Tab-separated table of N, CA and C in Angstrom:
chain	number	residue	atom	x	y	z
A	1	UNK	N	6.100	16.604	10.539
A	1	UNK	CA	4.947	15.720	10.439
A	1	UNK	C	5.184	14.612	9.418
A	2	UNK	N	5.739	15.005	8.597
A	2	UNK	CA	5.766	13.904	7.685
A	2	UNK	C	7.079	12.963	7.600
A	3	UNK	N	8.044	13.207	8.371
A	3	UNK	CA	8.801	12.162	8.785
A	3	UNK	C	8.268	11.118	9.960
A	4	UNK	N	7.722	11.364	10.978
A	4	UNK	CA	6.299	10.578	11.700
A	4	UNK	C	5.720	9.756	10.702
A	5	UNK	N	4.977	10.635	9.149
A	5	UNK	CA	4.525	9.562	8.949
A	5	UNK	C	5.013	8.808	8.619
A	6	UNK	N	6.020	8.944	7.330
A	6	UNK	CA	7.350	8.092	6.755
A	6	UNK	C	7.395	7.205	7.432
A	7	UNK	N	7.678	7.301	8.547
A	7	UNK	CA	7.985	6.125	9.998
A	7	UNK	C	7.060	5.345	9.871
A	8	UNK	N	5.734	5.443	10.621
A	8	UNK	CA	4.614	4.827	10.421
A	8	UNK	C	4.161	3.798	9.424
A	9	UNK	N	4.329	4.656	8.122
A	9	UNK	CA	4.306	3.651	6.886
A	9	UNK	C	5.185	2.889	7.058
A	10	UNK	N	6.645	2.762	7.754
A	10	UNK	CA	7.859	1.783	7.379
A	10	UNK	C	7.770	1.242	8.389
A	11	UNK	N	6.766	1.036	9.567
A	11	UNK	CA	6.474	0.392	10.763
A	11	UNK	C	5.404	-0.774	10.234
A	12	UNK	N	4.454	-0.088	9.479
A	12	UNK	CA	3.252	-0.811	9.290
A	12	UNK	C	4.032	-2.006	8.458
A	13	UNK	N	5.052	-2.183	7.653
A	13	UNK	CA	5.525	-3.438	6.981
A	13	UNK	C	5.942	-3.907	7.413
A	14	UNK	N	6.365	-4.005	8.519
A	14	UNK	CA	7.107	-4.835	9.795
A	14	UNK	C	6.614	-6.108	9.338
A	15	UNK	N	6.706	-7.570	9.359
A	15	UNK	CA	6.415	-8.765	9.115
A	15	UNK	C	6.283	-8.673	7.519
A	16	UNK	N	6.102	-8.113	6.871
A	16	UNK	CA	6.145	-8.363	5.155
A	16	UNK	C	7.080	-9.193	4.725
A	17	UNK	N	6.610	-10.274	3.985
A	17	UNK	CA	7.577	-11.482	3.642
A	17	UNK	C	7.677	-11.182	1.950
A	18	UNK	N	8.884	-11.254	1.641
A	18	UNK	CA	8.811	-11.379	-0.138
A	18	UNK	C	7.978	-12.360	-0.344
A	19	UNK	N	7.494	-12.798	-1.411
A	19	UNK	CA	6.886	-13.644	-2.292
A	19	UNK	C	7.506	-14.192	-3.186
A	20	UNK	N	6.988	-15.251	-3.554
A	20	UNK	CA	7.293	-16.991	-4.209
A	20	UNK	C	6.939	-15.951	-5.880
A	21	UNK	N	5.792	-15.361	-5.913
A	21	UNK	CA	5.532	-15.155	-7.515
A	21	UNK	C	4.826	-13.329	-7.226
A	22	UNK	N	3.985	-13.563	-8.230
A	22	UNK	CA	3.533	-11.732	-8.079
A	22	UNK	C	2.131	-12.356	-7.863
A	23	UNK	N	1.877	-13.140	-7.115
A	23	UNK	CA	0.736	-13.564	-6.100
A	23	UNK	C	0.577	-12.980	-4.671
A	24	UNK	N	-0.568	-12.624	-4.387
A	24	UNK	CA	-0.898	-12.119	-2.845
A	24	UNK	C	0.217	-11.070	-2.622
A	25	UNK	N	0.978	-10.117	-3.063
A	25	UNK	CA	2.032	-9.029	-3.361
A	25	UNK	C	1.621	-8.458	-2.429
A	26	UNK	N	-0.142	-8.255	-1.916
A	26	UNK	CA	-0.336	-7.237	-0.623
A	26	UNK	C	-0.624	-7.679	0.569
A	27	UNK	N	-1.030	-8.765	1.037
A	27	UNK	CA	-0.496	-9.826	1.913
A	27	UNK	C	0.537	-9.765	2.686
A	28	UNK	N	0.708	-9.557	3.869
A	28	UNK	CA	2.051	-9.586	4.668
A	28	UNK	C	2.645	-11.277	4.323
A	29	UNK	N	2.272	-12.122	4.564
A	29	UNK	CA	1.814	-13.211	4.926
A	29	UNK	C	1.822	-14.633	3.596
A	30	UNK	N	0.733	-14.384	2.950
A	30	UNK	CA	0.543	-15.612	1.702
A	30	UNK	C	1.558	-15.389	0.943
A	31	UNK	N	1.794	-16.244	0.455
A	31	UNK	CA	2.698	-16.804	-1.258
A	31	UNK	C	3.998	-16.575	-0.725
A	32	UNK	N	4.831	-16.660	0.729
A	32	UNK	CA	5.653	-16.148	1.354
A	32	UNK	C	7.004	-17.014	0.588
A	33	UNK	N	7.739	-16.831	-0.185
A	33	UNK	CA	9.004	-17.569	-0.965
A	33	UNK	C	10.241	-16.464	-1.198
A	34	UNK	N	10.954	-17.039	-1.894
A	34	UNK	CA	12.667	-16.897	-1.700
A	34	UNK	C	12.271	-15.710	-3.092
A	35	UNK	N	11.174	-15.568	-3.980
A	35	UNK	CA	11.561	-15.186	-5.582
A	35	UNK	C	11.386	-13.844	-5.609
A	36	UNK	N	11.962	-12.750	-4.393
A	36	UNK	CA	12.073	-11.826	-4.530
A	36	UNK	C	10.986	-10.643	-4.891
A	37	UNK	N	9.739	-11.565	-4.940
A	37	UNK	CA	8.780	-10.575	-5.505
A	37	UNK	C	7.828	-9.776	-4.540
A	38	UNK	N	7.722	-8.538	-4.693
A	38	UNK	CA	6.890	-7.418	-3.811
A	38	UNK	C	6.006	-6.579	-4.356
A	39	UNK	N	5.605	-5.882	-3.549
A	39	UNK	CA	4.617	-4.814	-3.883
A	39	UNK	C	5.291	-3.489	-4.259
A	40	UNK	N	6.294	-3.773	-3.578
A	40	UNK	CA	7.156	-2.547	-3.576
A	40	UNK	C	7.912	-2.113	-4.877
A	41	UNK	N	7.929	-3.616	-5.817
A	41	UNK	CA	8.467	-3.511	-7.267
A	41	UNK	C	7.069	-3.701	-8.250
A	42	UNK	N	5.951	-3.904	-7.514
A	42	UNK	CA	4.907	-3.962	-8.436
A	42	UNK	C	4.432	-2.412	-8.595
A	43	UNK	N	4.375	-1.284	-7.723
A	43	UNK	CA	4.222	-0.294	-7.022
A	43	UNK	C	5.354	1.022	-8.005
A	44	UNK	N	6.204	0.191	-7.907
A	44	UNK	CA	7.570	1.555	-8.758
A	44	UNK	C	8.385	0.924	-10.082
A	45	UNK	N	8.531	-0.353	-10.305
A	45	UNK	CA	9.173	-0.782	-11.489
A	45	UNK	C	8.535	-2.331	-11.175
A	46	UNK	N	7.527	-2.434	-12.108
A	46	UNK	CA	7.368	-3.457	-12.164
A	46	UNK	C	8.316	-4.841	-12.573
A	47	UNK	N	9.265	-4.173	-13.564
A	47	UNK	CA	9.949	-5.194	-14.680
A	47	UNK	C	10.734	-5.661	-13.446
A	48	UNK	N	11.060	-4.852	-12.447
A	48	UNK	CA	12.233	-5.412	-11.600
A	48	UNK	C	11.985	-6.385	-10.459
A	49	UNK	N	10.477	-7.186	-10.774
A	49	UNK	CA	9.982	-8.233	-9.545
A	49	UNK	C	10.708	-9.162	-9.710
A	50	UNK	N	11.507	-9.760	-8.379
A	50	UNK	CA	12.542	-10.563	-9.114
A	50	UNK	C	13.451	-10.311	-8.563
A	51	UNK	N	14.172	-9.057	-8.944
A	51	UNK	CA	15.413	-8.679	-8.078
A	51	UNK	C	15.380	-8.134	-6.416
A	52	UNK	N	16.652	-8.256	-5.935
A	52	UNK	CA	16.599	-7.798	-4.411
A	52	UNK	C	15.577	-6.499	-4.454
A	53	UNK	N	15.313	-6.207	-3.329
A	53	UNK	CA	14.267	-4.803	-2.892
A	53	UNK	C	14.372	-4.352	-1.999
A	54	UNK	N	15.701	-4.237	-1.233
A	54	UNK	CA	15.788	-3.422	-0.075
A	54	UNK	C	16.002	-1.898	-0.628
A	55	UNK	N	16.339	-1.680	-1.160
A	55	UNK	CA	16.467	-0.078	-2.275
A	55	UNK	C	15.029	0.043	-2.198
A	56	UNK	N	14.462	-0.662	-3.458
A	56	UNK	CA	12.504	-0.656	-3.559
A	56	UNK	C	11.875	-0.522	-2.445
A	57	UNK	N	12.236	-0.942	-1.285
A	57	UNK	CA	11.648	-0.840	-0.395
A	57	UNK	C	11.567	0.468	0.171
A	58	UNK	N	12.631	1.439	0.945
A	58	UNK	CA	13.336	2.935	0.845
A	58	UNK	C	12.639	3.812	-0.128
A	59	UNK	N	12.343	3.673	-1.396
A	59	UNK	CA	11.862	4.484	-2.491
A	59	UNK	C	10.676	4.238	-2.091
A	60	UNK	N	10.133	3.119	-1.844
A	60	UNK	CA	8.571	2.865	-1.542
A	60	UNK	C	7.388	3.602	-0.750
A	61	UNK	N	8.509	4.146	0.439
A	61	UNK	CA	7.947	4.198	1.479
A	61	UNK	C	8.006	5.726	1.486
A	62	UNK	N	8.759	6.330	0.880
A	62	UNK	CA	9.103	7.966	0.221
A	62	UNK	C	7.921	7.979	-0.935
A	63	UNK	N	7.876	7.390	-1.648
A	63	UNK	CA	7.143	7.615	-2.236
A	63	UNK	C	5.166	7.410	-2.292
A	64	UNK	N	5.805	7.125	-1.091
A	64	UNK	CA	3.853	7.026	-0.375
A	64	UNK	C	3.914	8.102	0.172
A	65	UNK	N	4.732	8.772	0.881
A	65	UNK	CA	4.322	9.859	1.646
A	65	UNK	C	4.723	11.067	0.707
A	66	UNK	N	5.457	11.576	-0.044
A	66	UNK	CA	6.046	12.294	-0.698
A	66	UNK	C	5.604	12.640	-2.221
A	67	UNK	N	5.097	11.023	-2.469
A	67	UNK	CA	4.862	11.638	-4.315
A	67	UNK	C	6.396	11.691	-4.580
A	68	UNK	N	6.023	11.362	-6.268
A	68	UNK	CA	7.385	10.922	-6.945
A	68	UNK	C	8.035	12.203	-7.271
A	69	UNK	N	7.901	13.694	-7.718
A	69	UNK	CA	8.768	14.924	-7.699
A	69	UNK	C	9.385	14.567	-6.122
A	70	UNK	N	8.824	14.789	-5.053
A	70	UNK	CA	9.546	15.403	-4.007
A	70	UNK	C	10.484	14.388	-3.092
A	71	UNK	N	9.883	13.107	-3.568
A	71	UNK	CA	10.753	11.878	-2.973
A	71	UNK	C	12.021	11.910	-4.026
A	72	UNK	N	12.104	12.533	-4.897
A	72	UNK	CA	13.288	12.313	-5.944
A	72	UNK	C	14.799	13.495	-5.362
A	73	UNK	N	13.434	14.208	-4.755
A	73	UNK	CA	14.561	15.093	-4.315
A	73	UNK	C	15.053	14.986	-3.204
A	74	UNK	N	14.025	14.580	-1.808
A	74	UNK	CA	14.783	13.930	-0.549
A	74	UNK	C	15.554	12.790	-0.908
A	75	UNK	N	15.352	12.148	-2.085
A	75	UNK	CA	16.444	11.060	-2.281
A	75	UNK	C	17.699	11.126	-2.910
A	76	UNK	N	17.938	13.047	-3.071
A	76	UNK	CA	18.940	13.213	-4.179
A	76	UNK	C	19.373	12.247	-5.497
A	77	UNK	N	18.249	12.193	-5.918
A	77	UNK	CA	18.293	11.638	-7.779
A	77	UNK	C	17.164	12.316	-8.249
A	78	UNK	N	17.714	12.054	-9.535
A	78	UNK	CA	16.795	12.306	-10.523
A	78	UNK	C	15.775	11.257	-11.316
A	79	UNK	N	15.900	9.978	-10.912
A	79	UNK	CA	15.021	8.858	-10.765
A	79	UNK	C	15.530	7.763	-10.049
A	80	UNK	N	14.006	7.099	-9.472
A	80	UNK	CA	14.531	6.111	-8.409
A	80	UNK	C	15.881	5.255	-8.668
A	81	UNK	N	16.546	4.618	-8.071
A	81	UNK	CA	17.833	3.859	-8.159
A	81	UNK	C	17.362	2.722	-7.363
A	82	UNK	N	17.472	1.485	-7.746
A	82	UNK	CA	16.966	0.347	-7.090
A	82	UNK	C	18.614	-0.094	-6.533
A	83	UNK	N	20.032	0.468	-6.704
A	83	UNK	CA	20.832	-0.233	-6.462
A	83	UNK	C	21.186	0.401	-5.287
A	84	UNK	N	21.136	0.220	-3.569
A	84	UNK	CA	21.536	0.533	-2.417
A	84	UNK	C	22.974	1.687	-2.850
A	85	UNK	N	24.264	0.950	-3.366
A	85	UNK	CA	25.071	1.981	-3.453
A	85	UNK	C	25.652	2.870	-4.060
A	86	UNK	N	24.462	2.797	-5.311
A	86	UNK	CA	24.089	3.670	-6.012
A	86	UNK	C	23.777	5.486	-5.369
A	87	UNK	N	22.687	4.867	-4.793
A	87	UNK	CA	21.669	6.102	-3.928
A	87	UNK	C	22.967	6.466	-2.650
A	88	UNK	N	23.524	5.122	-2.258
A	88	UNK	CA	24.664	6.131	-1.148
A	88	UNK	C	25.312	6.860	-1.885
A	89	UNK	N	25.449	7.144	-3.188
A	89	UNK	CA	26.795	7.663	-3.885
A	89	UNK	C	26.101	9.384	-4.342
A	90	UNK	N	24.538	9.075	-4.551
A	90	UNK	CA	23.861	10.530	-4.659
A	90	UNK	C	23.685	11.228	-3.107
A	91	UNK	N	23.695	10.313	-2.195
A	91	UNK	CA	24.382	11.645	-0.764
A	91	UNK	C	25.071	12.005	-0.647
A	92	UNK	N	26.472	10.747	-0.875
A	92	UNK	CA	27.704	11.749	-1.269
A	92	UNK	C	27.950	12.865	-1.726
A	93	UNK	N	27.726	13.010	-3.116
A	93	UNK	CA	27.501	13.806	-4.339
A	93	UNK	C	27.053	14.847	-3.562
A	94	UNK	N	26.202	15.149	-3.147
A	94	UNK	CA	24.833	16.112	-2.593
A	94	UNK	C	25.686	16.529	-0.873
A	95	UNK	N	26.921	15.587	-0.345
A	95	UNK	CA	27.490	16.408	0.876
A	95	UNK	C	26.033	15.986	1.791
A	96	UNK	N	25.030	14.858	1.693
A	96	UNK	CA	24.427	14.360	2.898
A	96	UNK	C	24.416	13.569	3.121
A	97	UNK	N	25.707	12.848	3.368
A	97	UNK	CA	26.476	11.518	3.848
A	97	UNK	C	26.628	11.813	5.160
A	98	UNK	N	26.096	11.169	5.991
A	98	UNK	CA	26.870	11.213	7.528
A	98	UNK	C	26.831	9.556	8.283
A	99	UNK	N	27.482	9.789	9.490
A	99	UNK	CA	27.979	8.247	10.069
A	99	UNK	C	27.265	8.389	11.018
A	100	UNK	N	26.226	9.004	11.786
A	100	UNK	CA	25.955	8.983	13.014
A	100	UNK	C	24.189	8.826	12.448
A	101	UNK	N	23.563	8.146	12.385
A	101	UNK	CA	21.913	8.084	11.888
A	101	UNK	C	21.126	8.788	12.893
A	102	UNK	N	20.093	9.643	12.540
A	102	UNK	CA	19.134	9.916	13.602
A	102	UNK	C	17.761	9.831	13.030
A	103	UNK	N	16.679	9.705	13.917
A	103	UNK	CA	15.508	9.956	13.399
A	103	UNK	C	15.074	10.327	11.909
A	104	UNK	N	14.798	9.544	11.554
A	104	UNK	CA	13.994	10.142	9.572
A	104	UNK	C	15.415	10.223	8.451
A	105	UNK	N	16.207	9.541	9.054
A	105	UNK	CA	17.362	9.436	7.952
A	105	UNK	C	17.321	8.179	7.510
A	106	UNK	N	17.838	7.970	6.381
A	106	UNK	CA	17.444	6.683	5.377
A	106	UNK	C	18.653	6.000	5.804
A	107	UNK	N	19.115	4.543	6.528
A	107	UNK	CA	19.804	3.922	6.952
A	107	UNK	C	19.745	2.766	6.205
């Protein structure tokens, strides 16, 4: 059930545009600019509005459905990692690295 929802939540952002500043952050839509800023870094590390957020984004969406203990642990860390190959390097670690993606796996 709760990979369904996972999904769902990461469906519903479909059209979400970064933002120009930490204006309209919940807005799919307004303040739509290049400056990297989201909800998704207002939401889990604020200090980091600004930087890329495809990581932030992944933690985001775990951490709506999951709560921060149990998303730490489907994410194999011990706190969020905003750096993409960072977090590939804690599946490694953890032996849940694979090449073939299916349903509810973090790609």
């Amino acid at each position: 059930m709760s990979i369904k929802k996972l999904i769902k939540i990461a469906e519903n952002e479909i059209g979400y545009l970064e933002k120009a500043s930490n204006k309209d952050l919940d807005s799919k839509t307004k303040n739509a600019g290049k400056g990297n800023y989201t909800k998704y870094w207002r939401d889990l590390k604020p200090s980091y509005q600004g930087e890329p957020w495809c990581q932030a984004f992944v933690n985001w969406v775990f951490w709506k459905v999951y709560g921060m203990e149990n998303s730490l642990k489907l994410l194999c860390c011990n706190s969020f990692d905003y750096y993409t190959p960072t977090c590939a390097s804690f599946f490694k670690q953890k032996k849940q690295w694979f090449t073939q993606p299916k349903v509810g796996d973090i790609v």
